[in-house]
PDB file of C-alpha atoms in Angstrom:
ATOM      1  CA  VAL A   1      33.336 -18.860  -0.322  1.00 94.00           C
ATOM      2  CA  THR A   2      35.840 -17.460   2.106  1.00 93.00           C
ATOM      3  CA  LEU A   3      35.647 -13.818   3.120  1.00 91.00           C
ATOM      4  CA  GLY A   4      38.067 -12.122   5.476  1.00 90.00           C
ATOM      5  CA  GLY A   5      39.626 -15.449   6.319  1.00 92.00           C
ATOM      6  CA  ASN A   6      36.267 -16.902   7.360  1.00 91.00           C
ATOM      7  CA  ARG A   7      34.604 -19.720   5.490  1.00 92.00           C
ATOM      8  CA  ILE A   8      31.100 -18.401   4.815  1.00 92.00           C
ATOM      9  CA  LEU A   9      29.806 -21.060   2.439  1.00 93.00           C
ATOM     10  CA  ASP A  10      31.057 -24.638   2.226  1.00 92.00           C
ATOM     11  CA  ASN A  11      29.743 -27.680   0.378  1.00 90.00           C
ATOM     12  CA  VAL A  12      26.540 -25.995  -0.809  1.00 90.00           C
ATOM     13  CA  SER A  13      24.474 -27.651  -3.479  1.00 90.00           C
ATOM     14  CA  LEU A  14      21.014 -26.616  -4.638  1.00 89.00           C
ATOM     15  CA  ARG A  15      18.841 -26.793  -7.714  1.00 90.00           C
ATOM     16  CA  ALA A  16      16.207 -24.177  -8.394  1.00 88.00           C
ATOM     17  CA  GLU A  17      13.554 -24.733 -11.009  1.00 85.00           C
ATOM     18  CA  PRO A  18      11.280 -22.165 -12.656  1.00 78.00           C
ATOM     19  CA  GLY A  19       7.799 -22.197 -11.282  1.00 76.00           C
ATOM     20  CA  LYS A  20       8.955 -23.672  -7.930  1.00 83.00           C
ATOM     21  CA  VAL A  21       9.528 -21.836  -4.680  1.00 86.00           C
ATOM     22  CA  LEU A  22      12.802 -22.498  -2.951  1.00 89.00           C
ATOM     23  CA  ALA A  23      13.380 -20.873   0.388  1.00 89.00           C
ATOM     24  CA  VAL A  24      16.735 -20.670   2.165  1.00 90.00           C
ATOM     25  CA  LEU A  25      16.266 -20.182   5.883  1.00 90.00           C
ATOM     26  CA  GLY A  26      18.773 -19.560   8.597  1.00 90.00           C
ATOM     27  CA  PRO A  27      19.817 -17.149  11.338  1.00 91.00           C
ATOM     28  CA  ASN A  28      21.405 -13.750  10.697  1.00 87.00           C
ATOM     29  CA  GLY A  29      24.991 -14.195   9.617  1.00 86.00           C
ATOM     30  CA  ALA A  30      24.482 -17.751   8.329  1.00 89.00           C
ATOM     31  CA  GLY A  31      25.506 -16.820   4.763  1.00 90.00           C
ATOM     32  CA  LYS A  32      22.122 -16.453   3.044  1.00 90.00           C
ATOM     33  CA  THR A  33      23.028 -13.143   1.417  1.00 88.00           C
ATOM     34  CA  THR A  34      26.451 -14.451   0.443  1.00 92.00           C
ATOM     35  CA  LEU A  35      24.727 -17.411  -1.212  1.00 93.00           C
ATOM     36  CA  MET A  36      22.407 -14.996  -3.009  1.00 91.00           C
ATOM     37  CA  ASN A  37      25.414 -13.023  -4.239  1.00 91.00           C
ATOM     38  CA  VAL A  38      26.994 -16.246  -5.567  1.00 93.00           C
ATOM     39  CA  LEU A  39      23.737 -17.304  -7.250  1.00 92.00           C
ATOM     40  CA  THR A  40      23.378 -13.922  -8.926  1.00 90.00           C
ATOM     41  CA  GLY A  41      26.976 -13.767 -10.113  1.00 90.00           C
ATOM     42  CA  ALA A  42      27.810 -10.737  -7.965  1.00 91.00           C
ATOM     43  CA  LEU A  43      30.349 -12.900  -6.092  1.00 92.00           C
ATOM     44  CA  ARG A  44      32.432 -15.636  -7.593  1.00 92.00           C
ATOM     45  CA  PRO A  45      32.832 -18.737  -5.446  1.00 93.00           C
ATOM     46  CA  ASP A  46      36.343 -19.821  -4.489  1.00 93.00           C
ATOM     47  CA  ALA A  47      35.396 -23.340  -5.705  1.00 92.00           C
ATOM     48  CA  GLY A  48      32.525 -24.872  -7.545  1.00 91.00           C
ATOM     49  CA  SER A  49      30.213 -23.325 -10.124  1.00 91.00           C
ATOM     50  CA  VAL A  50      26.837 -21.757 -10.690  1.00 92.00           C
ATOM     51  CA  THR A  51      24.884 -22.491 -13.814  1.00 91.00           C
ATOM     52  CA  LEU A  52      21.653 -21.251 -15.293  1.00 90.00           C
ATOM     53  CA  ALA A  53      19.915 -23.612 -17.714  1.00 87.00           C
ATOM     54  CA  GLY A  54      23.116 -25.659 -17.721  1.00 89.00           C
ATOM     55  CA  THR A  55      25.336 -22.760 -18.780  1.00 92.00           C
ATOM     56  CA  PRO A  56      27.831 -21.143 -16.357  1.00 93.00           C
ATOM     57  CA  LEU A  57      26.752 -17.683 -15.322  1.00 91.00           C
ATOM     58  CA  SER A  58      30.007 -16.215 -16.649  1.00 89.00           C
ATOM     59  CA  SER A  59      29.116 -17.476 -20.139  1.00 93.00           C
ATOM     60  CA  TRP A  60      25.842 -15.528 -20.306  1.00 92.00           C
ATOM     61  CA  SER A  61      25.778 -12.054 -21.818  1.00 92.00           C
ATOM     62  CA  ARG A  62      24.524  -9.500 -19.324  1.00 91.00           C
ATOM     63  CA  PRO A  63      21.321  -8.730 -21.298  1.00 91.00           C
ATOM     64  CA  ASP A  64      20.510 -12.411 -21.833  1.00 91.00           C
ATOM     65  CA  LEU A  65      21.093 -13.173 -18.125  1.00 92.00           C
ATOM     66  CA  ALA A  66      19.008 -10.136 -17.102  1.00 93.00           C
ATOM     67  CA  ARG A  67      16.101 -11.351 -19.295  1.00 91.00           C
ATOM     68  CA  ARG A  68      16.198 -14.822 -17.634  1.00 91.00           C
ATOM     69  CA  ARG A  69      16.642 -13.858 -13.980  1.00 92.00           C
ATOM     70  CA  ALA A  70      15.907 -10.848 -11.852  1.00 94.00           C
ATOM     71  CA  VAL A  71      17.288 -10.067  -8.412  1.00 92.00           C
ATOM     72  CA  LEU A  72      15.494  -8.210  -5.653  1.00 89.00           C
ATOM     73  CA  PRO A  73      18.005  -7.414  -2.917  1.00 84.00           C
ATOM     74  CA  GLN A  74      17.136  -6.770   0.744  1.00 77.00           C
ATOM     75  CA  HIS A  75      17.339  -3.013   0.168  1.00 76.00           C
ATOM     76  CA  SER A  76      16.736  -1.177  -3.106  1.00 79.00           C
ATOM     77  CA  GLU A  77      17.728   2.436  -2.764  1.00 81.00           C
ATOM     78  CA  LEU A  78      16.348   5.056  -5.104  1.00 84.00           C
ATOM     79  CA  SER A  79      16.373   8.704  -4.081  1.00 86.00           C
ATOM     80  CA  PHE A  80      15.294  10.333  -7.354  1.00 89.00           C
ATOM     81  CA  PRO A  81      11.717  11.572  -7.630  1.00 92.00           C
ATOM     82  CA  PHE A  82      10.691   9.294 -10.460  1.00 95.00           C
ATOM     83  CA  PRO A  83       7.036   8.311 -11.115  1.00 97.00           C
ATOM     84  CA  VAL A  84       6.360   4.727 -10.054  1.00 97.00           C
ATOM     85  CA  LEU A  85       5.715   3.658 -13.647  1.00 98.00           C
ATOM     86  CA  GLU A  86       9.192   4.866 -14.653  1.00 97.00           C
ATOM     87  CA  VAL A  87      10.792   2.907 -11.824  1.00 97.00           C
ATOM     88  CA  VAL A  88       9.076  -0.285 -13.014  1.00 97.00           C
ATOM     89  CA  LEU A  89      10.078   0.479 -16.590  1.00 97.00           C
ATOM     90  CA  MET A  90      13.726   0.412 -15.448  1.00 96.00           C
ATOM     91  CA  GLY A  91      13.253  -3.332 -15.184  1.00 96.00           C
ATOM     92  CA  ARG A  92      12.625  -3.427 -18.929  1.00 96.00           C
ATOM     93  CA  SER A  93      16.097  -2.105 -19.830  1.00 95.00           C
ATOM     94  CA  PRO A  94      17.395  -5.588 -20.771  1.00 94.00           C
ATOM     95  CA  HIS A  95      14.693  -5.668 -23.440  1.00 93.00           C
ATOM     96  CA  ALA A  96      15.697  -2.297 -24.973  1.00 89.00           C
ATOM     97  CA  ARG A  97      16.576  -3.693 -28.392  1.00 86.00           C
ATOM     98  CA  THR A  98      13.889  -6.406 -28.506  1.00 88.00           C
ATOM     99  CA  SER A  99      10.796  -4.641 -27.245  1.00 90.00           C
ATOM    100  CA  SER A 100       8.705  -1.624 -28.147  1.00 92.00           C
ATOM    101  CA  ARG A 101       7.765   1.199 -25.765  1.00 93.00           C
ATOM    102  CA  GLN A 102       4.106   0.133 -26.065  1.00 94.00           C
ATOM    103  CA  ARG A 103       4.911  -3.442 -25.049  1.00 93.00           C
ATOM    104  CA  ASP A 104       7.197  -2.253 -22.197  1.00 95.00           C
ATOM    105  CA  LEU A 105       4.403  -0.061 -20.881  1.00 95.00           C
ATOM    106  CA  ALA A 106       1.961  -2.933 -21.042  1.00 94.00           C
ATOM    107  CA  VAL A 107       4.320  -5.230 -19.193  1.00 95.00           C
ATOM    108  CA  ALA A 108       5.169  -2.602 -16.539  1.00 96.00           C
ATOM    109  CA  ARG A 109       1.464  -1.986 -15.915  1.00 96.00           C
ATOM    110  CA  ALA A 110       0.769  -5.747 -15.758  1.00 94.00           C
ATOM    111  CA  ALA A 111       3.584  -6.147 -13.227  1.00 95.00           C
ATOM    112  CA  LEU A 112       2.226  -3.265 -11.138  1.00 96.00           C
ATOM    113  CA  ARG A 113      -1.242  -4.864 -11.172  1.00 95.00           C
ATOM    114  CA  GLU A 114       0.253  -8.249 -10.218  1.00 93.00           C
ATOM    115  CA  CYS A 115       1.872  -6.606  -7.148  1.00 94.00           C
ATOM    116  CA  GLY A 116      -1.303  -4.684  -6.206  1.00 94.00           C
ATOM    117  CA  THR A 117       0.387  -1.382  -6.969  1.00 96.00           C
ATOM    118  CA  GLY A 118      -1.322  -0.369 -10.200  1.00 96.00           C
ATOM    119  CA  HIS A 119      -2.994   2.539  -8.421  1.00 97.00           C
ATOM    120  CA  LEU A 120       0.456   3.980  -7.617  1.00 97.00           C
ATOM    121  CA  GLU A 121       1.532   4.263 -11.271  1.00 97.00           C
ATOM    122  CA  GLU A 122       1.613   8.103 -11.318  1.00 97.00           C
ATOM    123  CA  ARG A 123       2.822   8.610  -7.733  1.00 97.00           C
ATOM    124  CA  ILE A 124       6.387   9.822  -7.119  1.00 97.00           C
ATOM    125  CA  TYR A 125       8.437   6.920  -5.807  1.00 96.00           C
ATOM    126  CA  THR A 126      10.042   8.931  -2.966  1.00 95.00           C
ATOM    127  CA  THR A 127       6.601   9.711  -1.510  1.00 96.00           C
ATOM    128  CA  LEU A 128       5.747   6.012  -1.018  1.00 95.00           C
ATOM    129  CA  SER A 129       5.844   4.069   2.248  1.00 91.00           C
ATOM    130  CA  GLY A 130       8.507   1.417   2.764  1.00 89.00           C
ATOM    131  CA  GLY A 131       6.087  -1.373   1.990  1.00 90.00           C
ATOM    132  CA  GLU A 132       4.825   0.359  -1.175  1.00 93.00           C
ATOM    133  CA  ARG A 133       8.437   0.848  -2.315  1.00 92.00           C
ATOM    134  CA  GLN A 134       9.185  -2.805  -1.751  1.00 91.00           C
ATOM    135  CA  ARG A 135       6.143  -3.834  -3.787  1.00 92.00           C
ATOM    136  CA  VAL A 136       7.148  -1.437  -6.631  1.00 95.00           C
ATOM    137  CA  HIS A 137      10.590  -2.979  -6.716  1.00 94.00           C
ATOM    138  CA  LEU A 138       9.015  -6.412  -6.903  1.00 94.00           C
ATOM    139  CA  ALA A 139       7.019  -5.138  -9.857  1.00 96.00           C
ATOM    140  CA  ARG A 140      10.244  -3.843 -11.432  1.00 96.00           C
ATOM    141  CA  ALA A 141      11.863  -7.255 -11.004  1.00 95.00           C
ATOM    142  CA  LEU A 142       8.832  -9.000 -12.519  1.00 94.00           C
ATOM    143  CA  ALA A 143       8.810  -6.604 -15.476  1.00 95.00           C
ATOM    144  CA  GLN A 144      12.484  -7.474 -16.084  1.00 95.00           C
ATOM    145  CA  ILE A 145      11.795 -11.175 -16.559  1.00 93.00           C
ATOM    146  CA  TRP A 146       8.296 -10.878 -18.036  1.00 91.00           C
ATOM    147  CA  ALA A 147       8.296 -12.793 -21.298  1.00 84.00           C
ATOM    148  CA  GLY A 148       4.761 -11.988 -22.364  1.00 70.00           C
ATOM    149  CA  ASP A 149       3.310  -8.786 -23.702  1.00 64.00           C
ATOM    150  CA  GLY A 150       1.518  -7.719 -20.552  1.00 66.00           C
ATOM    151  CA  ASP A 151      -1.686  -9.594 -21.290  1.00 69.00           C
ATOM    152  CA  GLY A 152      -1.201 -12.350 -18.717  1.00 67.00           C
ATOM    153  CA  ASP A 153      -0.297 -12.889 -15.108  1.00 66.00           C
ATOM    154  CA  ALA A 154       3.237 -13.343 -13.791  1.00 64.00           C
ATOM    155  CA  ALA A 155       2.757 -17.101 -13.240  1.00 62.00           C
ATOM    156  CA  ARG A 156       2.197 -17.557 -16.981  1.00 64.00           C
ATOM    157  CA  CYS A 157       4.601 -14.904 -18.319  1.00 69.00           C
ATOM    158  CA  CYS A 158       7.648 -15.855 -16.293  1.00 70.00           C
ATOM    159  CA  LEU A 159       7.506 -19.658 -16.709  1.00 72.00           C
ATOM    160  CA  ASP A 160      11.143 -20.207 -17.664  1.00 82.00           C
ATOM    161  CA  ARG A 161      12.499 -17.334 -15.653  1.00 88.00           C
ATOM    162  CA  TYR A 162      14.039 -16.980 -12.203  1.00 91.00           C
ATOM    163  CA  LEU A 163      13.188 -14.432  -9.543  1.00 90.00           C
ATOM    164  CA  LEU A 164      15.770 -14.278  -6.757  1.00 91.00           C
ATOM    165  CA  LEU A 165      14.517 -12.468  -3.657  1.00 87.00           C
ATOM    166  CA  ASP A 166      16.490 -11.569  -0.541  1.00 85.00           C
ATOM    167  CA  GLU A 167      14.078 -11.044   2.365  1.00 80.00           C
ATOM    168  CA  PRO A 168      11.278  -9.883   0.036  1.00 79.00           C
ATOM    169  CA  THR A 169       8.684  -9.384   2.797  1.00 79.00           C
ATOM    170  CA  SER A 170      10.711  -7.526   5.406  1.00 80.00           C
ATOM    171  CA  SER A 171       8.853  -4.185   5.000  1.00 79.00           C
ATOM    172  CA  LEU A 172       5.424  -5.582   4.222  1.00 83.00           C
ATOM    173  CA  ASP A 173       2.393  -6.002   6.429  1.00 86.00           C
ATOM    174  CA  LEU A 174       0.947  -9.498   6.802  1.00 91.00           C
ATOM    175  CA  ALA A 175      -1.532  -9.233   3.935  1.00 89.00           C
ATOM    176  CA  HIS A 176       1.097  -7.965   1.516  1.00 87.00           C
ATOM    177  CA  GLN A 177       3.633 -10.553   2.731  1.00 84.00           C
ATOM    178  CA  HIS A 178       1.156 -13.260   1.729  1.00 85.00           C
ATOM    179  CA  ALA A 179       0.452 -11.592  -1.628  1.00 86.00           C
ATOM    180  CA  ALA A 180       4.181 -11.183  -2.404  1.00 84.00           C
ATOM    181  CA  LEU A 181       4.880 -14.827  -1.579  1.00 83.00           C
ATOM    182  CA  GLU A 182       1.919 -15.907  -3.713  1.00 83.00           C
ATOM    183  CA  ILE A 183       3.467 -14.112  -6.719  1.00 82.00           C
TER     184      ILE A 183
END
C-alpha cells in the first residue's frame, strides 16, 4: 500500500484463524491501522490480496461478510442519545432478514453480559464514560458476528467468525483491559 507517495505496507503476509488471538504490534505510524483497513476491505492494496475463508473480500456480499467478521475501530463515534441495548442491536443489522427480534434481543443481551455491561442496557449511550462506551461497542461487534441464539458465551458462538480490533483497550482501566482481551 502506497499513500501520498509513501510506501506504508510492503511484503506483508499473515494468516488469522478463528479462535486464535493475533496481535500486530508496532510504534505509532508503523502502518497498523492501514493494515487493519486492508484486512477489513476499507482500503484496497496496490498489490496482493486479502481473502476470508479462501474467498477474496471483494467476492463476499456485504451482509455475508458482516456476519463473518466485525470490526471495532480505534474510535467509534455516536452522538445520538440511544439506549445502550439499541446501540448493541445495531450490530445485528446484517442479520435483519435471517433473525427474529426476539433472537436479536437475546444475542444483544448475551453480548452485553459477555462484556460486563449488561447492567447498562437501559442507560443512554451518551451518558457513559469512555471505557463504558468502548465496552458497549465491543458488545455491538460481538453481537454482529454472534452465530448462536444468545444462550452461550462468545467463545462458543463466534467459533468461525473474525473480530478485528484496533487498539481495543485504549480507554479501559487495567481490569477491563484484561477482560476485553480475554473475550
